[in-house]
mmCIF file of C-alpha atoms in Angstrom:
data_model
loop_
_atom_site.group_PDB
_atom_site.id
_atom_site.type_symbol
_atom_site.label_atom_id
_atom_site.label_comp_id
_atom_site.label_asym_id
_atom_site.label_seq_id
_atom_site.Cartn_x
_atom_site.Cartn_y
_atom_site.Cartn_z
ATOM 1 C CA UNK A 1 142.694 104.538 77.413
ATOM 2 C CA UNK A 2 139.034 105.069 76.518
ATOM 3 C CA UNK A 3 138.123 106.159 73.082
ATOM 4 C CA UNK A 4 135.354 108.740 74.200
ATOM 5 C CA UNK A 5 134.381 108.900 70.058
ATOM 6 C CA UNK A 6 133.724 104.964 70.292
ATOM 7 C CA UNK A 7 132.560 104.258 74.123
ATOM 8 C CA UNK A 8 131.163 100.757 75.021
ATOM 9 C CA UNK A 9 127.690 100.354 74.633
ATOM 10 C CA UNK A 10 125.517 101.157 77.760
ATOM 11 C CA UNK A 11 123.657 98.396 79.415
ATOM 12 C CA UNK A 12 120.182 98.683 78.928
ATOM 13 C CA UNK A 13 118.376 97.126 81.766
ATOM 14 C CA UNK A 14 115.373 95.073 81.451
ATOM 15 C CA UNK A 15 111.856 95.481 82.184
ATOM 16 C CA UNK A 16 110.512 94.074 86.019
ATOM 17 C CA UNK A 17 109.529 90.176 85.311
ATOM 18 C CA UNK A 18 105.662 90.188 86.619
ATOM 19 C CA UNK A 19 105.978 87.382 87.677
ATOM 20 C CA UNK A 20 109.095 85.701 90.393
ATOM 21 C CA UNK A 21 111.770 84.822 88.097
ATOM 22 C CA UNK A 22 112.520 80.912 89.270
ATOM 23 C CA UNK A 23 116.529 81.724 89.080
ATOM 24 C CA UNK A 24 115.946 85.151 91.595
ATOM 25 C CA UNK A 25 118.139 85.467 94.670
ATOM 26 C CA UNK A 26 117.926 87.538 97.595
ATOM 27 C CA UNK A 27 121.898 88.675 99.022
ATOM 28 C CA UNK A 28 123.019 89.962 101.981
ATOM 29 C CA UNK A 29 121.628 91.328 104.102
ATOM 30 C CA UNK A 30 120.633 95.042 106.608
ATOM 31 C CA UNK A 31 122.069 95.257 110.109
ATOM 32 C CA UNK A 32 119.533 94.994 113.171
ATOM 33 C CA UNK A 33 117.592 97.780 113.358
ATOM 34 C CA UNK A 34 118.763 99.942 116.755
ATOM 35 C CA UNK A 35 115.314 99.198 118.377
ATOM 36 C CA UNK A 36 113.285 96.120 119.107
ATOM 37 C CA UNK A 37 111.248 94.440 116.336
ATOM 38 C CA UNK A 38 109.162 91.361 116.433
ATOM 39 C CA UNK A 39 109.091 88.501 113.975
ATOM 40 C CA UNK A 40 105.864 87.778 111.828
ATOM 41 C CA UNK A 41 104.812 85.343 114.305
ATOM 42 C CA UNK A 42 104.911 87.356 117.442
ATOM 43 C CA UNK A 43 103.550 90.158 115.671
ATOM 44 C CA UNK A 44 100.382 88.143 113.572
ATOM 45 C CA UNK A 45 100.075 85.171 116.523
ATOM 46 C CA UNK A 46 101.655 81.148 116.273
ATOM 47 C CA UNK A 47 102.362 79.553 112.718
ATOM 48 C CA UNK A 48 101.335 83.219 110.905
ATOM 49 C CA UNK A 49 104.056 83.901 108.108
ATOM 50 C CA UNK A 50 105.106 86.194 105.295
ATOM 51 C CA UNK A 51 101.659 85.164 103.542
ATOM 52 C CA UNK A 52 99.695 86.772 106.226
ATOM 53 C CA UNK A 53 101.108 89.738 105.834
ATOM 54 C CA UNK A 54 98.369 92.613 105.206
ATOM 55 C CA UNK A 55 99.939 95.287 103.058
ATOM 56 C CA UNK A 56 97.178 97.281 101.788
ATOM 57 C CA UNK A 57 98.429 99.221 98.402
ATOM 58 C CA UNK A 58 98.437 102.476 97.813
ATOM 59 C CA UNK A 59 98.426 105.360 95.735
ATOM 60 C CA UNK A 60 99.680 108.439 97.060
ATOM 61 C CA UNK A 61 100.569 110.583 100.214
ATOM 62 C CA UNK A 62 97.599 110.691 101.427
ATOM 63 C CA UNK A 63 96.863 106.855 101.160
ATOM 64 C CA UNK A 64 100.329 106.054 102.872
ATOM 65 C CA UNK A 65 99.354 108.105 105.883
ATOM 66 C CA UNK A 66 95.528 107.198 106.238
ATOM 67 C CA UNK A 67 97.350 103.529 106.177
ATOM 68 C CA UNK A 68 99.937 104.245 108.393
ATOM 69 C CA UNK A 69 99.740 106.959 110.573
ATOM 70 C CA UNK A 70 97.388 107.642 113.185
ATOM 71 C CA UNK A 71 95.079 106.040 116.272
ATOM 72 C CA UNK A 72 93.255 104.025 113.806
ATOM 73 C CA UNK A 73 97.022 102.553 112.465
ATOM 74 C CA UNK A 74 96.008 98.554 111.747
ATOM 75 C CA UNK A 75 99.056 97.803 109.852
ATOM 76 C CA UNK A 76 102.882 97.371 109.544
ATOM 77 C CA UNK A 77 103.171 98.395 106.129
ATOM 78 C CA UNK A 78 101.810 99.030 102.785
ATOM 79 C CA UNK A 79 102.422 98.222 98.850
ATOM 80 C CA UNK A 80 102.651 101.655 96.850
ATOM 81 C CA UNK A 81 101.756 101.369 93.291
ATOM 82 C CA UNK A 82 103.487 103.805 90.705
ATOM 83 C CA UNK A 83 105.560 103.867 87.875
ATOM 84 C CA UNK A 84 109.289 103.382 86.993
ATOM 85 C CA UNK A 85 111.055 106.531 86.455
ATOM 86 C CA UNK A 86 114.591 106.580 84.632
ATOM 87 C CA UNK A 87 117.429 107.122 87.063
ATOM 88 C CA UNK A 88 120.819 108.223 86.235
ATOM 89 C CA UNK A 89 123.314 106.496 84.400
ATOM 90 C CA UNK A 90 125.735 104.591 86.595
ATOM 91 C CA UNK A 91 129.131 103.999 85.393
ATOM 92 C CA UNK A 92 131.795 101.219 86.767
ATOM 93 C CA UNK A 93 135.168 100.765 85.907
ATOM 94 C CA UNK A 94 136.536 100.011 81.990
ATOM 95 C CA UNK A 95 133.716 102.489 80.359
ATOM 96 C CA UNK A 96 130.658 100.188 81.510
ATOM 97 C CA UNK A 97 127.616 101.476 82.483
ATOM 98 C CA UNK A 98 124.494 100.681 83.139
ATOM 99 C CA UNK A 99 120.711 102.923 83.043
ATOM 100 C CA UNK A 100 118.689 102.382 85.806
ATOM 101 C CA UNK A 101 115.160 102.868 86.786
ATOM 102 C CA UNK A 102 113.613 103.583 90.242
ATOM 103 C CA UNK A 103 110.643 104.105 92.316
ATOM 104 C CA UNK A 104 109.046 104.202 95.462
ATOM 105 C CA UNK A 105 107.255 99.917 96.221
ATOM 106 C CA UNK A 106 106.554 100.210 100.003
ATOM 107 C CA UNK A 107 106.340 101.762 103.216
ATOM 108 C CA UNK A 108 106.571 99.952 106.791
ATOM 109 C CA UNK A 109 106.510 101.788 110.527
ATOM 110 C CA UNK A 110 109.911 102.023 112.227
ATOM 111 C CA UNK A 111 110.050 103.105 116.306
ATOM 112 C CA UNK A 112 111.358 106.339 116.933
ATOM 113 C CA UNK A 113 111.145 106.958 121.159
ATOM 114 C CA UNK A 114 109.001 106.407 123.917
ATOM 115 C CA UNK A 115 107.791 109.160 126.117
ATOM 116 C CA UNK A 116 106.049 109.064 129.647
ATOM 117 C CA UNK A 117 104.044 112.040 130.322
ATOM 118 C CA UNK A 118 102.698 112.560 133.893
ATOM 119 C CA UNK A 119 99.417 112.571 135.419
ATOM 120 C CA UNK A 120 98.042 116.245 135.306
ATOM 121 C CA UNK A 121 100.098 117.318 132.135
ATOM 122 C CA UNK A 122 98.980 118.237 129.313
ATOM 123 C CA UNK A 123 101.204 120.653 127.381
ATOM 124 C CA UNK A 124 103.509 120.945 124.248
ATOM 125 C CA UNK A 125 105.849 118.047 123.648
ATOM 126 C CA UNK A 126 109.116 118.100 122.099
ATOM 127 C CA UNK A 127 109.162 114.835 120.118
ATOM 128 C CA UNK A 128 111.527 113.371 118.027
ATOM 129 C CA UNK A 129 111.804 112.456 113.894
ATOM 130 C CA UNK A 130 113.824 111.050 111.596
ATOM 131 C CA UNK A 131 115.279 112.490 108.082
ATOM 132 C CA UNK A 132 117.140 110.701 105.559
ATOM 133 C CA UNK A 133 118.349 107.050 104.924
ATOM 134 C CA UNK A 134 117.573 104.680 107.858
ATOM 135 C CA UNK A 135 120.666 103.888 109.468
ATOM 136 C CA UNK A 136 120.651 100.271 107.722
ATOM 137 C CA UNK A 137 121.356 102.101 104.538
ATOM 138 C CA UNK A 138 125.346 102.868 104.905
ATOM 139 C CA UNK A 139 127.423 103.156 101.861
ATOM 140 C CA UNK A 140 130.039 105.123 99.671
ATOM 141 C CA UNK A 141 129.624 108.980 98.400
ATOM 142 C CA UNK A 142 129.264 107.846 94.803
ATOM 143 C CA UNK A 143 126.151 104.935 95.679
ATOM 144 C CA UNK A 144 124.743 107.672 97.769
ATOM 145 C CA UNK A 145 124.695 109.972 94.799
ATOM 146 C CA UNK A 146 123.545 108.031 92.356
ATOM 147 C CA UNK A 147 120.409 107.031 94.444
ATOM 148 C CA UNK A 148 119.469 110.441 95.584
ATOM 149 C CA UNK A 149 119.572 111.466 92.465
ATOM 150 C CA UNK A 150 117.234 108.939 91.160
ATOM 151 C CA UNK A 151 115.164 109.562 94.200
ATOM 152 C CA UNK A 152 114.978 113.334 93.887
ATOM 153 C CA UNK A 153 113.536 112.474 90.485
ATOM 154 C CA UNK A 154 110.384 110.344 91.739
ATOM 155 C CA UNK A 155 109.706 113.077 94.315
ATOM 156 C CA UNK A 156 109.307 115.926 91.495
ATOM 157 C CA UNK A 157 106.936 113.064 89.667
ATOM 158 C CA UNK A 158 105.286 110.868 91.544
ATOM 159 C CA UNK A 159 102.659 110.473 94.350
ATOM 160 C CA UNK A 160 104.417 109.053 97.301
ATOM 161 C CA UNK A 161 106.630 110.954 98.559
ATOM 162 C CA UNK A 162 109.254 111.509 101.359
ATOM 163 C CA UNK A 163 107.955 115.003 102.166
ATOM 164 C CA UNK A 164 111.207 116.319 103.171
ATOM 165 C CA UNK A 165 113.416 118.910 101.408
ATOM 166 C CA UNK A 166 117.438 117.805 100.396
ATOM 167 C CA UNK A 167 119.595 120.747 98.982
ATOM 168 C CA UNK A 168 122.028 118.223 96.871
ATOM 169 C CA UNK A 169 122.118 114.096 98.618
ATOM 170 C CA UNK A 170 120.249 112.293 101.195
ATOM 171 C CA UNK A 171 122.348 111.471 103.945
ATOM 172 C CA UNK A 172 122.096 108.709 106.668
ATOM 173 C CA UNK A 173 119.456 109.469 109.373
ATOM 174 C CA UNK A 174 119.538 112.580 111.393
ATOM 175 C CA UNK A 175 117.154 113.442 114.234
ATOM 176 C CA UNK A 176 115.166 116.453 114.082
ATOM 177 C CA UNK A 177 111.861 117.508 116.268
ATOM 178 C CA UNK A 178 108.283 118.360 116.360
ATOM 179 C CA UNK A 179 105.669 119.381 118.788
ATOM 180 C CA UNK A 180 102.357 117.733 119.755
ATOM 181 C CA UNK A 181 99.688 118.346 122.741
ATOM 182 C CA UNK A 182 100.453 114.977 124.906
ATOM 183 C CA UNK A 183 98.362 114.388 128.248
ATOM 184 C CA UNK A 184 98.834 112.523 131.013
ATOM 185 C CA UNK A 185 99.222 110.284 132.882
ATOM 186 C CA UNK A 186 99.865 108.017 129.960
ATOM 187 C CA UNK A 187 102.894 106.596 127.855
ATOM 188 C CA UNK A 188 103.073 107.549 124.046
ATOM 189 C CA UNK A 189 105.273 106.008 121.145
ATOM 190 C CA UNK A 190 106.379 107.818 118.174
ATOM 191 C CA UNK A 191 106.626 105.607 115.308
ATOM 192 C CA UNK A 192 107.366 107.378 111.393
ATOM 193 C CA UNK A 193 106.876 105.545 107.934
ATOM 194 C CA UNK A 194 110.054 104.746 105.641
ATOM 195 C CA UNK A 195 109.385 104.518 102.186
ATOM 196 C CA UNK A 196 111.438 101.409 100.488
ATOM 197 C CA UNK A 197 113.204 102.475 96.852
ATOM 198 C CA UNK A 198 113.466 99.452 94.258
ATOM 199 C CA UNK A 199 116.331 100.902 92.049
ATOM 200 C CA UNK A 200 116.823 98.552 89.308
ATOM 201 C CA UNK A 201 120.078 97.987 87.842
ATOM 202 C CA UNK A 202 122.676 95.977 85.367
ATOM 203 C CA UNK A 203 123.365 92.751 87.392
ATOM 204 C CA UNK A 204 126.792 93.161 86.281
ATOM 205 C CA UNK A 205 127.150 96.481 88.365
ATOM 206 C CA UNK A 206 127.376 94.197 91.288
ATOM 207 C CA UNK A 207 130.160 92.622 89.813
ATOM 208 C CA UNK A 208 132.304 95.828 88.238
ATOM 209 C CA UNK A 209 131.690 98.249 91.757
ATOM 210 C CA UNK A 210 132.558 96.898 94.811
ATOM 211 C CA UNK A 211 130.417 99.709 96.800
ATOM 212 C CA UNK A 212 127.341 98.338 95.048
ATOM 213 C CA UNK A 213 128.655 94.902 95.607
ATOM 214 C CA UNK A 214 128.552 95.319 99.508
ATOM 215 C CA UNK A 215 124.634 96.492 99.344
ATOM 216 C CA UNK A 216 121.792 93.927 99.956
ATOM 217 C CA UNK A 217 120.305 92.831 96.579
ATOM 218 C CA UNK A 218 117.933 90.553 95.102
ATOM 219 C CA UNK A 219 119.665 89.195 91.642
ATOM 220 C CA UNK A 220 117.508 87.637 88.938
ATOM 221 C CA UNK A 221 119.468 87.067 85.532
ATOM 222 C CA UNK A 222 120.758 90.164 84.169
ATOM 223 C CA UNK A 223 119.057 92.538 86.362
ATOM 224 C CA UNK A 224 119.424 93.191 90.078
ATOM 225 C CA UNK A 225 117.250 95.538 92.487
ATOM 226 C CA UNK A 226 118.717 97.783 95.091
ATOM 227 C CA UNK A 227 116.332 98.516 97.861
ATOM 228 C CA UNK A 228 116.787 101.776 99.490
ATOM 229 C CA UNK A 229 114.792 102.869 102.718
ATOM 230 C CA UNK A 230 114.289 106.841 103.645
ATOM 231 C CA UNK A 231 112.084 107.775 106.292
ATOM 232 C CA UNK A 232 108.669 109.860 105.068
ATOM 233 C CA UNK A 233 108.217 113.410 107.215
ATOM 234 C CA UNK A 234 104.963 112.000 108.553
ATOM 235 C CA UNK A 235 105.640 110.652 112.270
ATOM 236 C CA UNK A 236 102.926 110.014 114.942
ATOM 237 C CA UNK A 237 102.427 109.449 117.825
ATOM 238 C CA UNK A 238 99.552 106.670 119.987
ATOM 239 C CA UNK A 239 98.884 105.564 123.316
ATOM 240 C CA UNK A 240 99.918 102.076 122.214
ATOM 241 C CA UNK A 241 102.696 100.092 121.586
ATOM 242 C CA UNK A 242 101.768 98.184 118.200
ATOM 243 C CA UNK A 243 104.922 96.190 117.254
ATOM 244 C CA UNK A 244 107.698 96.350 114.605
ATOM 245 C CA UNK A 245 108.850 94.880 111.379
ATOM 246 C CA UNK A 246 112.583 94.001 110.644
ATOM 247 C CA UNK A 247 113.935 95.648 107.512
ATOM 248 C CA UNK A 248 114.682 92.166 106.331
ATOM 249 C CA UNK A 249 111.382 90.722 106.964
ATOM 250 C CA UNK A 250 109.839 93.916 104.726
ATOM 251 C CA UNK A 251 112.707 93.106 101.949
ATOM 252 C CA UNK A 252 112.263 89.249 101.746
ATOM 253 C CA UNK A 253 108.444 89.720 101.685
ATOM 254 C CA UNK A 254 108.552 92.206 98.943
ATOM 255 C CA UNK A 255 110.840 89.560 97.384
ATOM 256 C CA UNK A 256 108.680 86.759 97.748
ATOM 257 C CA UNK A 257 104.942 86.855 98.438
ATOM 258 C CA UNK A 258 104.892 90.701 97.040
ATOM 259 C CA UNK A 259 106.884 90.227 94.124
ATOM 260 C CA UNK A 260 103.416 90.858 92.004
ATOM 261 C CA UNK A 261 101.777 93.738 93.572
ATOM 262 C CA UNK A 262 104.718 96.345 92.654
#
């Protein structure tokens, strides 16, 4: 039994390394997405790779969109710059637990749908969104609380932000709908940013919770990083298919060639 006058001591976690810690590991792994994507090659052209990658950074809301929504859309994704945040205190098995820290370090496009409209329309569509965790993002009550909680802080303080309203957790994705004037005759995709959560957390949380254990991770020492992905309530819509990024591809570059930038 506990002694709740003496508990163990809390792990503190560490600060973010700057630079790539040499001993860092990325683990596991997301599930396909549920629509096509296209490696960095067949999106950038032969022999392109991670490195040529062009993730402008950003600030804010209105950054993230002018980056990624729109006609004038150049770009996959983007680097968002803004400060840790404490998140709650996440507590294993024996009395350990660990602080963590979160906030928002990137956005990329995912596809929503595809819509044909026919020549001589041009009227009110009924389009589709997204709200909540991508559907990559599955795990237990308890993970699912702890990170919407952290979450649910950054949106009260920081810049970037999902744009949607949650009464208590985020849940996995739901699909809810918009309108926009569409003519024809001419096909349109719907494509919506997700925001990508670093939560930062006690290595050995991994190793005390088997729900955290089962999540995708990137380990360095005593710390580990959680990254969560929750769609922003800014979709749009073009006249142009422009190609998509894996989850995985976004993760191992913000691993890698990104590590610096957030």
């Amino acid at each position: 039994m506990n002694d709740v006058t003496n508990p163990p001591p809390r792990v503190e976690v560490e600060s973010k390394p700057e630079s790539k810690p040499a001993d860092g590991k990325l683990m596991g792994s997301y599930p396909a997405e549920n629509y096509p994507t296209r490696s960095i090659a067949e999106l950038l052209g032969p022999g392109k790779t991670r490195a040529n990658l062009n993730f402008p950074d950003v600030r804010n809301d209105y950054e993230l969109d002018n980056a990624l929504v729109g006609q004038t859309v150049t770009t996959n994704g983007c680097i968002v710059q803004s400060n840790w945040l404490p998140g709650p205190v996440i507590s294993a098995g024996g009395g350990w637990s660990t602080s963590s820290y979160i906030k928002p370090i990137a956005a990329y496009l995912a596809y929503i749908k595809k819509d044909t409209v026919p020549s001589g329309v041009q009227e009110s569509y009924s389009l589709s969104k997204k709200k909540g965790f991508t559907r990559q993002f599955t795990t237990s009550a308890s993970v699912t609380s702890s990170v919407s909680a952290g979450i649910f802080g950054c949106e009260a303080s920081l810049e970037v932000t999902t744009g949607f309203s949650y009464s208590e957790t985020i849940n996995e994705e739901t699909t809810e709908t918009w309108t926009r004037t569409l003519t024809g005759p001419q096909d349109y995709w719907t494509f919506q940013p997700v925001i990508v959560y670093a939560h930062r957390v006690a290595k050995g949380l991994f190793e005390r919770d088997a729900n955290w254990a089962k999540l995708p991770r990137y380990v360095s020492g005593n710390i580990g990083f959680v990254f969560v992905p929750v769609y922003r309530n800014t979709p749009s819509v073009i006249d142009r298919e422009i190609g998509y990024l894996s989850l995985n591809d976004v993760v191992s570059y913000l691993s890698n060639e990104a590590w610096g930038r957030w």
